[in-house]
């Protein structure tokens, strides 16, 4: 069993044209728990209205990976909602600590967060805010959770919100998956059929195939290839927002 992983985040034209920074962060990697491989993918999208949201997104990703590293030291890892709550709580605590050190409100570091952990014994996906997670549990690609917006248009929920744990969505799949991807809301128009609430298969199928066939020669090139795709004219014609994509595909 071998997981192939790839992830990339690219600044949107709306941000680059005004001298801004990419506020998305993401990661995709494999962890080992007593010889059992786990794939973990995370995506965080910094709030456009928050002063230091890119720092919040980066801290969220780093904290999530640190949390998983610690979980992998346990003899057993329970795939239930408490795992998602623990990771999000750790992220909230880390952001709160950074905000306190800088003398700023936690809202200055606001970000959405999407995560997935999968092993041969099960899969958990969880999400605060918009963006999406799609996966193939063995019978085709599906949308795991519905992207959640706020009370008004162009609003969503963030890890720093006081009710973040209430807004946290989770879903458990009782078995491993063949492929999984998480993406920020900058890709929603391309990655999802919004009318049907379903993944846009022509978007995901070629990417999953490409990642599944990585080898020693192509593996180092995949991040650059993803960045080129996400920053291409055909993508930027559909969205001017930052774009991030994290992928894990199982090779047997």
GROMACS .gro file of C-alpha atoms in nm:
model
  252
    1UNK     CA    1   0.000   0.000   0.000
    2UNK     CA    2   0.140   0.337  -0.105
    3UNK     CA    3  -0.008   0.685  -0.086
    4UNK     CA    4   0.090   0.940  -0.345
    5UNK     CA    5   0.045   1.296  -0.220
    6UNK     CA    6   0.057   1.641  -0.373
    7UNK     CA    7  -0.053   1.991  -0.275
    8UNK     CA    8  -0.017   2.348  -0.398
    9UNK     CA    9  -0.152   2.695  -0.326
   10UNK     CA   10  -0.145   2.979  -0.580
   11UNK     CA   11  -0.230   3.347  -0.541
   12UNK     CA   12  -0.540   3.473  -0.718
   13UNK     CA   13  -0.526   3.752  -0.973
   14UNK     CA   14  -0.742   3.977  -0.753
   15UNK     CA   15  -0.471   3.964  -0.486
   16UNK     CA   16  -0.166   3.980  -0.712
   17UNK     CA   17  -0.296   4.279  -0.906
   18UNK     CA   18  -0.315   4.486  -0.590
   19UNK     CA   19   0.016   4.365  -0.449
   20UNK     CA   20  -0.138   4.124  -0.200
   21UNK     CA   21  -0.024   3.782  -0.083
   22UNK     CA   22  -0.164   3.433  -0.116
   23UNK     CA   23  -0.383   3.371   0.188
   24UNK     CA   24  -0.430   2.997   0.119
   25UNK     CA   25  -0.218   2.724   0.272
   26UNK     CA   26  -0.239   2.346   0.229
   27UNK     CA   27  -0.055   2.020   0.285
   28UNK     CA   28  -0.076   1.653   0.192
   29UNK     CA   29   0.145   1.392   0.351
   30UNK     CA   30   0.171   1.039   0.483
   31UNK     CA   31   0.213   0.952   0.849
   32UNK     CA   32   0.307   0.618   1.004
   33UNK     CA   33   0.135   0.462   1.301
   34UNK     CA   34   0.316   0.143   1.405
   35UNK     CA   35   0.369   0.044   1.043
   36UNK     CA   36   0.023   0.151   0.922
   37UNK     CA   37   0.021   0.439   0.672
   38UNK     CA   38  -0.218   0.728   0.721
   39UNK     CA   39  -0.274   1.002   0.464
   40UNK     CA   40  -0.361   1.349   0.594
   41UNK     CA   41  -0.468   1.643   0.380
   42UNK     CA   42  -0.539   1.993   0.509
   43UNK     CA   43  -0.648   2.321   0.349
   44UNK     CA   44  -0.682   2.660   0.518
   45UNK     CA   45  -0.810   2.973   0.345
   46UNK     CA   46  -0.734   3.302   0.517
   47UNK     CA   47  -1.021   3.550   0.539
   48UNK     CA   48  -0.980   3.831   0.288
   49UNK     CA   49  -1.096   4.084   0.546
   50UNK     CA   50  -0.849   3.972   0.815
   51UNK     CA   51  -0.518   4.160   0.844
   52UNK     CA   52  -0.292   3.858   0.896
   53UNK     CA   53  -0.508   3.574   0.770
   54UNK     CA   54  -0.223   3.412   0.574
   55UNK     CA   55  -0.037   3.370   0.904
   56UNK     CA   56  -0.346   3.218   1.060
   57UNK     CA   57  -0.382   2.976   0.768
   58UNK     CA   58  -0.017   2.874   0.787
   59UNK     CA   59  -0.036   2.823   1.162
   60UNK     CA   60  -0.354   2.618   1.119
   61UNK     CA   61  -0.186   2.381   0.872
   62UNK     CA   62   0.128   2.346   1.084
   63UNK     CA   63  -0.073   2.286   1.401
   64UNK     CA   64  -0.289   2.023   1.232
   65UNK     CA   65   0.018   1.832   1.114
   66UNK     CA   66   0.176   1.857   1.459
   67UNK     CA   67  -0.147   1.723   1.610
   68UNK     CA   68  -0.146   1.425   1.374
   69UNK     CA   69   0.222   1.357   1.450
   70UNK     CA   70   0.131   1.329   1.817
   71UNK     CA   71  -0.173   1.112   1.744
   72UNK     CA   72   0.045   0.868   1.550
   73UNK     CA   73   0.234   0.791   1.871
   74UNK     CA   74  -0.080   0.638   2.023
   75UNK     CA   75  -0.147   0.265   2.009
   76UNK     CA   76  -0.494   0.336   1.865
   77UNK     CA   77  -0.652   0.640   1.705
   78UNK     CA   78  -1.029   0.672   1.733
   79UNK     CA   79  -1.181   0.792   1.407
   80UNK     CA   80  -1.469   0.989   1.550
   81UNK     CA   81  -1.577   1.349   1.593
   82UNK     CA   82  -1.351   1.394   1.896
   83UNK     CA   83  -1.047   1.369   1.667
   84UNK     CA   84  -1.170   1.661   1.455
   85UNK     CA   85  -1.261   1.859   1.767
   86UNK     CA   86  -0.911   1.802   1.907
   87UNK     CA   87  -0.738   1.926   1.591
   88UNK     CA   88  -0.961   2.233   1.557
   89UNK     CA   89  -0.924   2.311   1.929
   90UNK     CA   90  -0.545   2.293   1.894
   91UNK     CA   91  -0.563   2.531   1.597
   92UNK     CA   92  -0.781   2.776   1.788
   93UNK     CA   93  -0.544   2.766   2.085
   94UNK     CA   94  -0.239   2.824   1.864
   95UNK     CA   95  -0.401   3.120   1.688
   96UNK     CA   96  -0.519   3.266   2.018
   97UNK     CA   97  -0.164   3.241   2.155
   98UNK     CA   98  -0.017   3.412   1.847
   99UNK     CA   99  -0.279   3.688   1.863
  100UNK     CA  100  -0.203   3.747   2.231
  101UNK     CA  101   0.171   3.768   2.163
  102UNK     CA  102   0.111   4.029   1.892
  103UNK     CA  103  -0.151   4.222   2.085
  104UNK     CA  104  -0.412   4.165   1.815
  105UNK     CA  105  -0.763   4.017   1.812
  106UNK     CA  106  -0.784   3.656   1.701
  107UNK     CA  107  -1.007   3.771   1.413
  108UNK     CA  108  -0.691   3.918   1.253
  109UNK     CA  109  -0.583   3.558   1.178
  110UNK     CA  110  -0.919   3.418   1.067
  111UNK     CA  111  -0.922   3.123   0.827
  112UNK     CA  112  -1.144   2.840   0.714
  113UNK     CA  113  -1.020   2.486   0.760
  114UNK     CA  114  -1.072   2.154   0.582
  115UNK     CA  115  -0.915   1.827   0.687
  116UNK     CA  116  -0.918   1.457   0.611
  117UNK     CA  117  -0.744   1.160   0.771
  118UNK     CA  118  -0.764   0.819   0.612
  119UNK     CA  119  -0.624   0.477   0.697
  120UNK     CA  120  -0.713   0.119   0.599
  121UNK     CA  121  -0.956   0.109   0.892
  122UNK     CA  122  -1.150   0.427   0.824
  123UNK     CA  123  -1.166   0.786   0.708
  124UNK     CA  124  -1.275   1.110   0.873
  125UNK     CA  125  -1.336   1.438   0.696
  126UNK     CA  126  -1.411   1.767   0.870
  127UNK     CA  127  -1.462   2.127   0.773
  128UNK     CA  128  -1.528   2.477   0.903
  129UNK     CA  129  -1.641   2.717   0.633
  130UNK     CA  130  -1.645   2.693   0.256
  131UNK     CA  131  -1.425   2.504   0.013
  132UNK     CA  132  -1.479   2.133  -0.034
  133UNK     CA  133  -1.360   1.777   0.018
  134UNK     CA  134  -1.421   1.507  -0.241
  135UNK     CA  135  -1.326   1.143  -0.221
  136UNK     CA  136  -1.367   0.804  -0.383
  137UNK     CA  137  -1.476   0.546  -0.124
  138UNK     CA  138  -1.466   0.275  -0.390
  139UNK     CA  139  -1.780   0.342  -0.593
  140UNK     CA  140  -1.703   0.677  -0.752
  141UNK     CA  141  -1.607   1.032  -0.658
  142UNK     CA  142  -1.845   1.215  -0.424
  143UNK     CA  143  -1.866   1.537  -0.228
  144UNK     CA  144  -1.812   1.455   0.138
  145UNK     CA  145  -1.957   1.768   0.299
  146UNK     CA  146  -2.156   2.061   0.168
  147UNK     CA  147  -1.957   2.388   0.170
  148UNK     CA  148  -2.103   2.605   0.442
  149UNK     CA  149  -2.151   2.978   0.398
  150UNK     CA  150  -2.244   3.240   0.652
  151UNK     CA  151  -2.568   3.427   0.707
  152UNK     CA  152  -2.507   3.661   0.413
  153UNK     CA  153  -2.363   3.623   0.061
  154UNK     CA  154  -1.983   3.604   0.038
  155UNK     CA  155  -1.961   3.518   0.407
  156UNK     CA  156  -1.849   3.196   0.571
  157UNK     CA  157  -1.735   3.054   0.904
  158UNK     CA  158  -1.381   3.060   1.044
  159UNK     CA  159  -1.176   2.870   1.300
  160UNK     CA  160  -1.152   3.187   1.508
  161UNK     CA  161  -1.528   3.233   1.539
  162UNK     CA  162  -1.666   3.190   1.890
  163UNK     CA  163  -1.902   2.920   1.762
  164UNK     CA  164  -1.642   2.743   1.545
  165UNK     CA  165  -1.693   2.405   1.711
  166UNK     CA  166  -2.067   2.437   1.662
  167UNK     CA  167  -2.012   2.508   1.292
  168UNK     CA  168  -1.767   2.218   1.255
  169UNK     CA  169  -1.895   1.955   1.012
  170UNK     CA  170  -1.766   1.598   1.026
  171UNK     CA  171  -1.831   1.277   0.840
  172UNK     CA  172  -1.699   0.928   0.903
  173UNK     CA  173  -1.644   0.668   0.633
  174UNK     CA  174  -1.606   0.322   0.793
  175UNK     CA  175  -1.335   0.217   0.550
  176UNK     CA  176  -1.038   0.360   0.369
  177UNK     CA  177  -1.074   0.553   0.043
  178UNK     CA  178  -0.904   0.527  -0.296
  179UNK     CA  179  -0.852   0.899  -0.351
  180UNK     CA  180  -0.926   1.220  -0.166
  181UNK     CA  181  -0.886   1.591  -0.232
  182UNK     CA  182  -0.955   1.913  -0.043
  183UNK     CA  183  -0.971   2.258  -0.200
  184UNK     CA  184  -1.038   2.617  -0.102
  185UNK     CA  185  -1.343   2.811  -0.221
  186UNK     CA  186  -1.139   2.966  -0.501
  187UNK     CA  187  -1.182   2.637  -0.689
  188UNK     CA  188  -1.548   2.572  -0.611
  189UNK     CA  189  -1.675   2.693  -0.950
  190UNK     CA  190  -1.435   2.462  -1.130
  191UNK     CA  191  -1.440   2.165  -0.894
  192UNK     CA  192  -1.811   2.142  -0.817
  193UNK     CA  193  -2.135   2.135  -1.010
  194UNK     CA  194  -2.294   2.388  -0.777
  195UNK     CA  195  -2.646   2.330  -0.910
  196UNK     CA  196  -2.630   1.960  -0.828
  197UNK     CA  197  -2.394   1.982  -0.531
  198UNK     CA  198  -2.169   1.721  -0.691
  199UNK     CA  199  -1.801   1.703  -0.787
  200UNK     CA  200  -1.717   1.800  -1.143
  201UNK     CA  201  -1.565   1.471  -1.254
  202UNK     CA  202  -1.366   1.612  -1.551
  203UNK     CA  203  -1.180   1.825  -1.299
  204UNK     CA  204  -1.084   1.548  -1.057
  205UNK     CA  205  -1.046   1.234  -1.265
  206UNK     CA  206  -0.738   1.351  -1.466
  207UNK     CA  207  -0.571   1.488  -1.153
  208UNK     CA  208  -0.627   1.168  -0.956
  209UNK     CA  209  -0.493   0.961  -1.247
  210UNK     CA  210  -0.186   1.181  -1.275
  211UNK     CA  211  -0.105   1.158  -0.904
  212UNK     CA  212  -0.169   0.781  -0.900
  213UNK     CA  213   0.095   0.725  -1.168
  214UNK     CA  214   0.376   0.928  -1.016
  215UNK     CA  215   0.719   0.768  -1.023
  216UNK     CA  216   1.072   0.856  -0.925
  217UNK     CA  217   1.111   1.087  -1.222
  218UNK     CA  218   0.775   1.265  -1.208
  219UNK     CA  219   0.720   1.284  -0.832
  220UNK     CA  220   0.949   1.587  -0.782
  221UNK     CA  221   0.769   1.769  -1.063
  222UNK     CA  222   0.412   1.734  -0.940
  223UNK     CA  223   0.404   2.043  -0.716
  224UNK     CA  224   0.527   2.262  -0.999
  225UNK     CA  225   0.274   2.104  -1.234
  226UNK     CA  226  -0.010   2.170  -0.988
  227UNK     CA  227   0.103   2.530  -0.938
  228UNK     CA  228   0.115   2.583  -1.314
  229UNK     CA  229  -0.234   2.441  -1.353
  230UNK     CA  230  -0.383   2.645  -1.067
  231UNK     CA  231  -0.219   2.961  -1.199
  232UNK     CA  232  -0.307   2.900  -1.565
  233UNK     CA  233  -0.517   3.136  -1.776
  234UNK     CA  234  -0.797   2.882  -1.812
  235UNK     CA  235  -0.830   2.861  -1.433
  236UNK     CA  236  -0.789   3.236  -1.374
  237UNK     CA  237  -1.062   3.303  -1.630
  238UNK     CA  238  -1.303   3.127  -1.395
  239UNK     CA  239  -1.180   3.260  -1.060
  240UNK     CA  240  -0.971   3.553  -0.938
  241UNK     CA  241  -0.940   3.418  -0.583
  242UNK     CA  242  -0.649   3.230  -0.424
  243UNK     CA  243  -0.662   2.859  -0.503
  244UNK     CA  244  -0.532   2.563  -0.304
  245UNK     CA  245  -0.560   2.190  -0.365
  246UNK     CA  246  -0.436   1.898  -0.154
  247UNK     CA  247  -0.456   1.542  -0.288
  248UNK     CA  248  -0.383   1.188  -0.173
  249UNK     CA  249  -0.430   0.885  -0.399
  250UNK     CA  250  -0.384   0.524  -0.297
  251UNK     CA  251  -0.161   0.297  -0.503
  252UNK     CA  252  -0.185  -0.074  -0.430
   0.00000   0.00000   0.00000
